[in-house]
Amino acid sequence: MNNEIIACFPQWGSYYCAFRFLFENGFGVKYMTPPPITKNTIELGSKHSPDYVCVPFKYCLGCHIEALEKGANCLMQIYGGCRLNYYGELEEKILKDLGYNFKFFNMAEINFKSPKSILQNLKIVNPNVSIVKIAKALPATIGIIKTIDRMEDFIRQNAGFEQNENEMEDIFSEFKQKLDSTTGYKEYKKLKKEYLKKLANVKINKPKNPIRVGLVGDYYTVQEPFSNYNMEKELEKMGIEVHREMNLTNTIIKSKYKSSRKIGKKYVKFNIGATANYTVAEALKYAKNGLDGIIQVKSFGCTPELNAQTVLQNISKDYKIPILHFSFDSQTSETGIKTRLEAFYDMLSAKKK
Amino acid sequence: MTIGIPRALLYYKNEKLWTKFFDELGINYIISPETNKEIIENGSKYAIDETCLPIKIFLGHIDYLKDKCDCIFIPRIESDQDRETCLNFRAQYDLVKNTFRNYNLKILFYNDSGHKPQKESKAYKKLCKFLHIKKSLGKYAYYIAKQTQMYYEFFRSENQEKVLKDTKKIKVLLLAHAYNIGDKYVGEPIVNMLEKLNVQPIIAEYFDRKKCIKASKAVSKTLPWSYNQHLLGALELYKDVVDGVILITTYPCGPDSMCDEMIVRQYKDVPIITLTIDAQDATAGIETRLESFVDILNFKRNGKK
């Protein structure tokens, strides 16, 4: 019975829609949307991971354990510029030690210079994988990612001012649900048109000069709402226009790395690793565009963000823009975060007057 | 012109290379003193709370040097062979530049990046150009310095192999980065304590690098940090020769946090303890743990006989 392959990638924002599309239509395997992250997930993850590894690792591990319990049998992990490079191998080792039986698709093992290695690794997911099928599914996958980012950007900036509460969020989740049954590019295009229109038609009364806050931080924490304690939603509730540039579109699909280096040249001369250059450039952009404040969210001990934090402090002094730093661990208290956010909001609104 | 070399981080990896290079060129340099309490306290003032201890120590050394020389030597080493170094080594230059912005520090650096085989010599060529040194003179100095460093490492590893063979004492392998084991504050107290307990400390860092890295690939394929590969390889090669293993890490070291977990899970039949060191100096706790560890090793050895 267990011949069916069920793939699963850790919970990461709303991108599961895109991954589902890629795996079901490209790889030809079943995709299991990982169960939503709860307190239980992070507890499970922290229990089995090393002490002071960064929190995203604990989230990923917890997510994988929950998915395995629910019947997934093919897990995957991406790679990146920092500790993320080693996530895959260590996770595989820990899960195997726990006695689970599964296949692991680790992108860090792929040598991207040799086509043979790429094919070999893709075959881990599905032994009769077809490259043509994957290539056919890619444009729509990229399209979905771009649309999700575009919609989220729109919601972030306007949801705080809508007349009927949660209208935008409802439309967005409806869109995500509809995406679950899409199989082709044309179908997706139609959906995209329909829902973008719906979003634009939502009635909002935005004041002329609202408080605007920019969000920067490390790749996972800034993008996964649970890991930053739903900070975006909290800010929106206060009636703040939230800006965030860090997403898949801006980093991988249409990489802004080169322009980031150029923008941050005054402060940072070299590549300081992972997302730190983006963070610096984004913060500078927000400061120059006259945003009211910047919030940096990061996981505890994140090396590149720590180095970026030193630079952010200088930017804060030069441009006279307040920056709030959050460092999340697996045991951060929610009330503490709320209090700090409220104080930050009060400070911004007092400054605005 | 006087160059200040901070006795921290990469200095312990390239000690002879740097000093010989400047000696050959006839450039004056001063090296900051061994780490002491004052340096750590000063470094902690500049660093963000959650930064790792070696970076705090490093900033303390910069603080010491900042008004004692004309410029400070902070090279940037991004990659080593086909793997990376810790991200802190990439950001060193920018970190110092931003932290000590008000002091207007002059920084001398070379940028050793990419994966090409001749990358280091090219980086030195650029450094010589920046210093207005004749090309041939610079090249000569670099090769002499490189040879010195190579021979220094070679004799160090030969020496250790010899000790490993001859000694009848209990042997303990210390897995720690060069900048931790060489530091007077972090690594040296542990080595001294072990010697007092009549144990022969074997330092993994001293073993031949190429051999170790090759061996490590059999254990972990995708380990991204070459300095950790070196340590892991040393453990793989010498695990049967030594009696026990001590993992020394500083709080909160990024690469070690993951690599140590891998080691503990991989080598379940080797006696291993982990010592985590932070800016608070309380040696009593470490001493107790070391004593009991050595006791266990003693029991184990006597039991075998």
CSV table of N, CA and C in Angstrom, one decimal, chain A residues 30-152:
chain,number,residue,atom,x,y,z
A,30,LYS,N,2.2,13.1,-4.7
A,30,LYS,CA,1.2,13.7,-3.9
A,30,LYS,C,1.9,14.7,-2.9
A,31,TYR,N,1.3,15.8,-2.7
A,31,TYR,CA,1.9,16.8,-1.7
A,31,TYR,C,1.0,17.0,-0.5
A,32,MET,N,1.6,16.9,0.6
A,32,MET,CA,0.9,17.1,1.8
A,32,MET,C,1.1,18.5,2.4
A,33,THR,N,0.1,19.3,2.5
A,33,THR,CA,0.3,20.6,3.1
A,33,THR,C,0.6,20.4,4.5
A,34,PRO,N,1.8,20.9,5.0
A,34,PRO,CA,2.1,20.6,6.4
A,34,PRO,C,1.1,21.2,7.3
A,35,PRO,N,0.9,20.5,8.5
A,35,PRO,CA,-0.1,21.0,9.4
A,35,PRO,C,0.4,22.4,9.9
A,36,PRO,N,-0.6,23.3,10.2
A,36,PRO,CA,-0.2,24.6,10.6
A,36,PRO,C,0.6,24.6,11.9
A,37,ILE,N,1.6,25.5,12.0
A,37,ILE,CA,2.5,25.5,13.2
A,37,ILE,C,1.7,25.9,14.4
A,38,THR,N,1.9,25.1,15.5
A,38,THR,CA,1.3,25.5,16.8
A,38,THR,C,2.4,25.5,17.8
A,39,LYS,N,2.0,25.7,19.1
A,39,LYS,CA,3.0,25.6,20.2
A,39,LYS,C,3.6,24.2,20.2
A,40,ASN,N,2.8,23.2,19.9
A,40,ASN,CA,3.2,21.9,20.0
A,40,ASN,C,4.4,21.6,19.0
A,41,THR,N,4.3,22.2,17.8
A,41,THR,CA,5.3,22.1,16.8
A,41,THR,C,6.7,22.5,17.3
A,42,ILE,N,6.7,23.7,17.9
A,42,ILE,CA,8.0,24.2,18.3
A,42,ILE,C,8.5,23.5,19.5
A,43,GLU,N,7.6,23.0,20.4
A,43,GLU,CA,8.0,22.2,21.5
A,43,GLU,C,8.7,20.9,21.0
A,44,LEU,N,8.0,20.2,20.1
A,44,LEU,CA,8.5,19.0,19.5
A,44,LEU,C,9.9,19.3,18.9
A,45,GLY,N,10.0,20.4,18.2
A,45,GLY,CA,11.3,20.7,17.5
A,45,GLY,C,12.4,21.0,18.5
A,46,SER,N,12.1,21.8,19.5
A,46,SER,CA,13.1,22.1,20.5
A,46,SER,C,13.6,20.9,21.3
A,47,LYS,N,12.7,20.0,21.5
A,47,LYS,CA,13.0,18.8,22.3
A,47,LYS,C,14.1,18.0,21.6
A,48,HIS,N,14.1,17.9,20.3
A,48,HIS,CA,15.0,17.0,19.6
A,48,HIS,C,16.2,17.8,18.9
A,49,SER,N,16.2,19.1,19.0
A,49,SER,CA,17.3,19.8,18.3
A,49,SER,C,18.3,20.3,19.3
A,50,PRO,N,19.5,20.6,18.9
A,50,PRO,CA,20.6,21.1,19.8
A,50,PRO,C,20.2,22.4,20.4
A,51,ASP,N,20.8,22.7,21.5
A,51,ASP,CA,20.4,23.8,22.4
A,51,ASP,C,20.3,25.1,21.7
A,52,TYR,N,21.4,25.6,21.2
A,52,TYR,CA,21.4,27.0,20.8
A,52,TYR,C,21.5,27.1,19.2
A,53,VAL,N,20.9,26.2,18.6
A,53,VAL,CA,20.8,26.3,17.1
A,53,VAL,C,19.7,27.4,16.9
A,54,CYS,N,19.7,28.0,15.7
A,54,CYS,CA,18.7,29.0,15.5
A,54,CYS,C,17.3,28.5,15.4
A,55,VAL,N,16.3,29.3,15.7
A,55,VAL,CA,14.9,28.8,15.9
A,55,VAL,C,14.3,28.2,14.6
A,56,PRO,N,14.6,28.8,13.4
A,56,PRO,CA,14.0,28.2,12.2
A,56,PRO,C,14.3,26.7,12.1
A,57,PHE,N,15.5,26.2,12.6
A,57,PHE,CA,15.8,24.8,12.5
A,57,PHE,C,14.8,24.0,13.4
A,58,LYS,N,14.4,24.6,14.5
A,58,LYS,CA,13.5,23.9,15.4
A,58,LYS,C,12.1,23.9,14.8
A,59,TYR,N,11.7,25.0,14.2
A,59,TYR,CA,10.4,24.9,13.5
A,59,TYR,C,10.4,23.9,12.4
A,60,CYS,N,11.4,23.8,11.6
A,60,CYS,CA,11.5,22.9,10.5
A,60,CYS,C,11.4,21.5,11.0
A,61,LEU,N,12.2,21.2,12.0
A,61,LEU,CA,12.2,19.8,12.6
A,61,LEU,C,10.9,19.5,13.2
A,62,GLY,N,10.3,20.4,13.9
A,62,GLY,CA,9.0,20.1,14.5
A,62,GLY,C,7.9,19.8,13.4
A,63,CYS,N,8.0,20.7,12.3
A,63,CYS,CA,7.1,20.5,11.2
A,63,CYS,C,7.2,19.1,10.5
A,64,HIS,N,8.5,18.7,10.4
A,64,HIS,CA,8.8,17.5,9.7
A,64,HIS,C,8.3,16.3,10.5
A,65,ILE,N,8.5,16.4,11.9
A,65,ILE,CA,8.0,15.3,12.7
A,65,ILE,C,6.5,15.2,12.6
A,66,GLU,N,5.8,16.3,12.7
A,66,GLU,CA,4.3,16.3,12.6
A,66,GLU,C,3.9,15.7,11.3
A,67,ALA,N,4.6,16.1,10.2
A,67,ALA,CA,4.2,15.6,8.9
A,67,ALA,C,4.4,14.1,8.8
A,68,LEU,N,5.5,13.6,9.3
A,68,LEU,CA,5.8,12.2,9.3
A,68,LEU,C,4.7,11.4,10.0
A,69,GLU,N,4.3,12.0,11.2
A,69,GLU,CA,3.2,11.3,11.9
A,69,GLU,C,1.9,11.3,11.1
A,70,LYS,N,1.7,12.3,10.3
A,70,LYS,CA,0.5,12.3,9.5
A,70,LYS,C,0.6,11.5,8.2
A,71,GLY,N,1.8,10.9,7.9
A,71,GLY,CA,1.9,10.0,6.8
A,71,GLY,C,2.7,10.5,5.6
A,72,ALA,N,3.4,11.6,5.7
A,72,ALA,CA,4.3,12.0,4.7
A,72,ALA,C,5.5,11.0,4.7
A,73,ASN,N,6.1,10.8,3.5
A,73,ASN,CA,7.2,9.9,3.5
A,73,ASN,C,8.4,10.4,2.6
A,74,CYS,N,8.3,11.7,2.1
A,74,CYS,CA,9.4,12.2,1.4
A,74,CYS,C,9.5,13.7,1.8
A,75,LEU,N,10.6,13.9,2.6
A,75,LEU,CA,10.8,15.3,3.1
A,75,LEU,C,11.9,16.0,2.3
A,76,MET,N,11.9,17.3,2.4
A,76,MET,CA,12.9,18.1,1.7
A,76,MET,C,13.3,19.3,2.5
A,77,GLN,N,14.5,19.7,2.1
A,77,GLN,CA,15.1,20.9,2.8
A,77,GLN,C,15.9,21.7,1.8
A,78,ILE,N,15.8,23.0,1.8
A,78,ILE,CA,16.6,23.8,0.9
A,78,ILE,C,18.0,24.1,1.5
A,79,TYR,N,18.8,24.9,0.8
A,79,TYR,CA,20.0,25.3,1.3
A,79,TYR,C,20.1,26.9,1.2
A,80,GLY,N,21.1,27.4,1.8
A,80,GLY,CA,21.2,28.9,1.7
A,80,GLY,C,22.6,29.4,2.1
A,81,GLY,N,22.8,30.6,2.5
A,81,GLY,CA,24.1,31.1,2.7
A,81,GLY,C,24.6,31.0,4.1
A,82,CYS,N,23.9,30.4,5.0
A,82,CYS,CA,24.3,30.4,6.4
A,82,CYS,C,24.2,29.0,7.0
A,83,ARG,N,23.8,28.9,8.2
A,83,ARG,CA,23.6,27.6,8.8
A,83,ARG,C,22.6,26.7,8.1
A,84,LEU,N,21.8,27.4,7.3
A,84,LEU,CA,20.8,26.7,6.5
A,84,LEU,C,21.4,25.6,5.6
A,85,ASN,N,22.7,25.8,5.2
A,85,ASN,CA,23.4,24.8,4.4
A,85,ASN,C,23.4,23.4,5.1
A,86,TYR,N,23.4,23.4,6.4
A,86,TYR,CA,23.6,22.2,7.1
A,86,TYR,C,22.3,21.6,7.7
A,87,TYR,N,21.2,22.4,7.5
A,87,TYR,CA,19.9,22.0,8.1
A,87,TYR,C,19.6,20.5,7.6
A,88,GLY,N,19.7,20.3,6.3
A,88,GLY,CA,19.2,19.1,5.7
A,88,GLY,C,19.8,17.9,6.3
A,89,GLU,N,21.2,17.8,6.3
A,89,GLU,CA,21.9,16.6,6.8
A,89,GLU,C,21.6,16.4,8.3
A,90,LEU,N,21.6,17.4,9.1
A,90,LEU,CA,21.4,17.2,10.5
A,90,LEU,C,20.0,16.8,10.8
A,91,GLU,N,19.0,17.4,10.1
A,91,GLU,CA,17.6,17.0,10.3
A,91,GLU,C,17.4,15.5,9.9
A,92,GLU,N,18.0,15.1,8.8
A,92,GLU,CA,17.9,13.7,8.4
A,92,GLU,C,18.4,12.8,9.4
A,93,LYS,N,19.6,13.2,10.0
A,93,LYS,CA,20.2,12.3,11.0
A,93,LYS,C,19.3,12.2,12.3
A,94,ILE,N,18.8,13.4,12.7
A,94,ILE,CA,18.0,13.4,13.9
A,94,ILE,C,16.7,12.5,13.7
A,95,LEU,N,16.1,12.7,12.5
A,95,LEU,CA,14.8,12.0,12.3
A,95,LEU,C,15.1,10.5,12.1
A,96,LYS,N,16.2,10.2,11.5
A,96,LYS,CA,16.5,8.7,11.4
A,96,LYS,C,16.8,8.1,12.8
A,97,ASP,N,17.5,8.9,13.6
A,97,ASP,CA,17.7,8.4,15.0
A,97,ASP,C,16.4,8.2,15.8
A,98,LEU,N,15.4,9.0,15.4
A,98,LEU,CA,14.1,8.9,16.1
A,98,LEU,C,13.3,7.7,15.6
A,99,GLY,N,13.9,7.0,14.5
A,99,GLY,CA,13.3,5.8,14.1
A,99,GLY,C,12.2,5.9,12.9
A,100,TYR,N,12.2,7.1,12.3
A,100,TYR,CA,11.2,7.2,11.2
A,100,TYR,C,11.8,6.7,9.9
A,101,ASN,N,11.0,6.3,9.0
A,101,ASN,CA,11.4,5.8,7.7
A,101,ASN,C,10.9,6.7,6.6
A,102,PHE,N,11.8,7.3,5.9
A,102,PHE,CA,11.4,8.3,4.9
A,102,PHE,C,12.5,8.5,3.9
A,103,LYS,N,12.2,9.2,2.8
A,103,LYS,CA,13.2,9.6,1.8
A,103,LYS,C,13.5,11.1,2.1
A,104,PHE,N,14.7,11.5,1.8
A,104,PHE,CA,15.0,12.9,2.1
A,104,PHE,C,15.7,13.5,0.9
A,105,PHE,N,15.0,14.6,0.4
A,105,PHE,CA,15.6,15.3,-0.7
A,105,PHE,C,16.3,16.6,-0.2
A,106,ASN,N,17.6,16.5,-0.2
A,106,ASN,CA,18.4,17.6,0.4
A,106,ASN,C,19.1,18.4,-0.7
A,107,MET,N,18.6,19.6,-0.9
A,107,MET,CA,19.2,20.4,-2.0
A,107,MET,C,20.6,20.8,-1.8
A,108,ALA,N,21.1,20.7,-0.6
A,108,ALA,CA,22.6,21.1,-0.4
A,108,ALA,C,23.5,20.0,-1.0
A,109,GLU,N,22.9,18.8,-1.3
A,109,GLU,CA,23.8,17.7,-1.8
A,109,GLU,C,23.9,17.8,-3.4
A,110,ILE,N,23.0,18.7,-4.0
A,110,ILE,CA,23.1,18.7,-5.4
A,110,ILE,C,24.3,19.6,-5.9
A,111,ASN,N,25.0,19.0,-6.9
A,111,ASN,CA,26.1,19.8,-7.5
A,111,ASN,C,25.5,20.5,-8.7
A,112,PHE,N,25.2,21.8,-8.7
A,112,PHE,CA,24.4,22.4,-9.7
A,112,PHE,C,25.2,22.5,-11.1
A,113,LYS,N,26.5,22.2,-11.0
A,113,LYS,CA,27.3,22.3,-12.2
A,113,LYS,C,27.1,21.0,-13.1
A,114,SER,N,26.7,19.9,-12.5
A,114,SER,CA,26.6,18.7,-13.3
A,114,SER,C,25.1,18.3,-13.4
A,115,PRO,N,24.6,18.2,-14.6
A,115,PRO,CA,23.2,17.8,-14.8
A,115,PRO,C,23.0,16.4,-14.3
A,116,LYS,N,24.0,15.5,-14.3
A,116,LYS,CA,23.8,14.2,-13.8
A,116,LYS,C,23.4,14.2,-12.3
A,117,SER,N,24.1,15.0,-11.6
A,117,SER,CA,23.9,15.1,-10.1
A,117,SER,C,22.5,15.7,-9.9
A,118,ILE,N,22.0,16.6,-10.7
A,118,ILE,CA,20.7,17.2,-10.5
A,118,ILE,C,19.6,16.1,-10.7
A,119,LEU,N,19.8,15.4,-11.8
A,119,LEU,CA,18.8,14.3,-12.1
A,119,LEU,C,18.8,13.3,-11.1
A,120,GLN,N,20.0,12.9,-10.6
A,120,GLN,CA,20.0,11.8,-9.6
A,120,GLN,C,19.3,12.3,-8.3
A,121,ASN,N,19.5,13.5,-7.9
A,121,ASN,CA,18.8,14.0,-6.7
A,121,ASN,C,17.3,14.2,-6.9
A,122,LEU,N,16.9,14.6,-8.1
A,122,LEU,CA,15.5,14.7,-8.4
A,122,LEU,C,14.8,13.4,-8.3
A,123,LYS,N,15.6,12.3,-8.7
A,123,LYS,CA,15.0,11.0,-8.7
A,123,LYS,C,14.7,10.5,-7.3
A,124,ILE,N,15.3,11.1,-6.3
A,124,ILE,CA,15.0,10.7,-4.9
A,124,ILE,C,13.5,10.9,-4.7
A,125,VAL,N,13.0,12.1,-5.2
A,125,VAL,CA,11.5,12.4,-4.9
A,125,VAL,C,10.7,11.4,-5.7
A,126,ASN,N,10.9,11.2,-7.0
A,126,ASN,CA,10.1,10.3,-7.7
A,126,ASN,C,11.0,9.6,-8.7
A,127,PRO,N,11.2,8.2,-8.6
A,127,PRO,CA,12.1,7.5,-9.5
A,127,PRO,C,11.8,7.7,-11.0
A,128,ASN,N,10.5,7.8,-11.3
A,128,ASN,CA,10.3,8.1,-12.8
A,128,ASN,C,9.9,9.5,-13.0
A,129,VAL,N,10.8,10.4,-12.6
A,129,VAL,CA,10.5,11.8,-12.7
A,129,VAL,C,10.7,12.2,-14.2
A,130,SER,N,9.9,13.2,-14.6
A,130,SER,CA,10.1,13.6,-16.0
A,130,SER,C,10.5,15.1,-16.0
A,131,ILE,N,11.7,15.4,-16.6
A,131,ILE,CA,12.2,16.8,-16.6
A,131,ILE,C,11.2,17.7,-17.4
A,132,VAL,N,10.7,17.1,-18.4
A,132,VAL,CA,9.8,17.9,-19.3
A,132,VAL,C,8.6,18.4,-18.5
A,133,LYS,N,8.0,17.5,-17.7
A,133,LYS,CA,6.9,17.8,-16.9
A,133,LYS,C,7.2,18.9,-15.9
A,134,ILE,N,8.4,18.8,-15.3
A,134,ILE,CA,8.8,19.8,-14.3
A,134,ILE,C,8.9,21.2,-15.0
A,135,ALA,N,9.6,21.1,-16.2
A,135,ALA,CA,9.8,22.4,-16.9
A,135,ALA,C,8.4,23.0,-17.3
A,136,LYS,N,7.5,22.2,-17.6
A,136,LYS,CA,6.1,22.7,-17.9
A,136,LYS,C,5.4,23.3,-16.7
A,137,ALA,N,5.7,22.7,-15.6
A,137,ALA,CA,5.0,23.2,-14.4
A,137,ALA,C,5.6,24.5,-13.8
A,138,LEU,N,6.9,24.7,-14.2
A,138,LEU,CA,7.7,25.8,-13.5
A,138,LEU,C,7.1,27.2,-13.8
A,139,PRO,N,6.7,27.6,-15.0
A,139,PRO,CA,6.2,28.9,-15.2
A,139,PRO,C,5.0,29.2,-14.3
A,140,ALA,N,4.1,28.3,-14.2
A,140,ALA,CA,2.9,28.5,-13.3
A,140,ALA,C,3.3,28.6,-11.8
A,141,THR,N,4.3,27.8,-11.4
A,141,THR,CA,4.8,27.8,-10.0
A,141,THR,C,5.3,29.2,-9.7
A,142,ILE,N,6.2,29.7,-10.6
A,142,ILE,CA,6.8,31.0,-10.4
A,142,ILE,C,5.7,32.1,-10.4
A,143,GLY,N,4.7,31.9,-11.3
A,143,GLY,CA,3.6,32.8,-11.4
A,143,GLY,C,2.9,32.9,-10.0
A,144,ILE,N,2.6,31.7,-9.5
A,144,ILE,CA,1.9,31.6,-8.2
A,144,ILE,C,2.6,32.3,-7.1
A,145,ILE,N,3.9,32.1,-7.1
A,145,ILE,CA,4.7,32.7,-6.0
A,145,ILE,C,4.7,34.2,-6.2
A,146,LYS,N,4.8,34.7,-7.4
A,146,LYS,CA,4.8,36.1,-7.6
A,146,LYS,C,3.4,36.7,-7.2
A,147,THR,N,2.4,36.0,-7.6
A,147,THR,CA,1.0,36.5,-7.2
A,147,THR,C,0.8,36.6,-5.7
A,148,ILE,N,1.3,35.5,-5.1
A,148,ILE,CA,1.1,35.5,-3.6
A,148,ILE,C,1.9,36.7,-3.0
A,149,ASP,N,3.1,36.9,-3.5
A,149,ASP,CA,3.9,38.0,-2.9
A,149,ASP,C,3.2,39.3,-3.2
A,150,ARG,N,2.6,39.5,-4.4
A,150,ARG,CA,2.0,40.7,-4.8
A,150,ARG,C,0.8,41.0,-3.9
A,151,MET,N,0.0,39.9,-3.7
A,151,MET,CA,-1.2,40.1,-2.9
A,151,MET,C,-0.9,40.4,-1.5
A,152,GLU,N,0.1,39.7,-1.0
A,152,GLU,CA,0.5,39.9,0.4
A,152,GLU,C,1.0,41.3,0.6
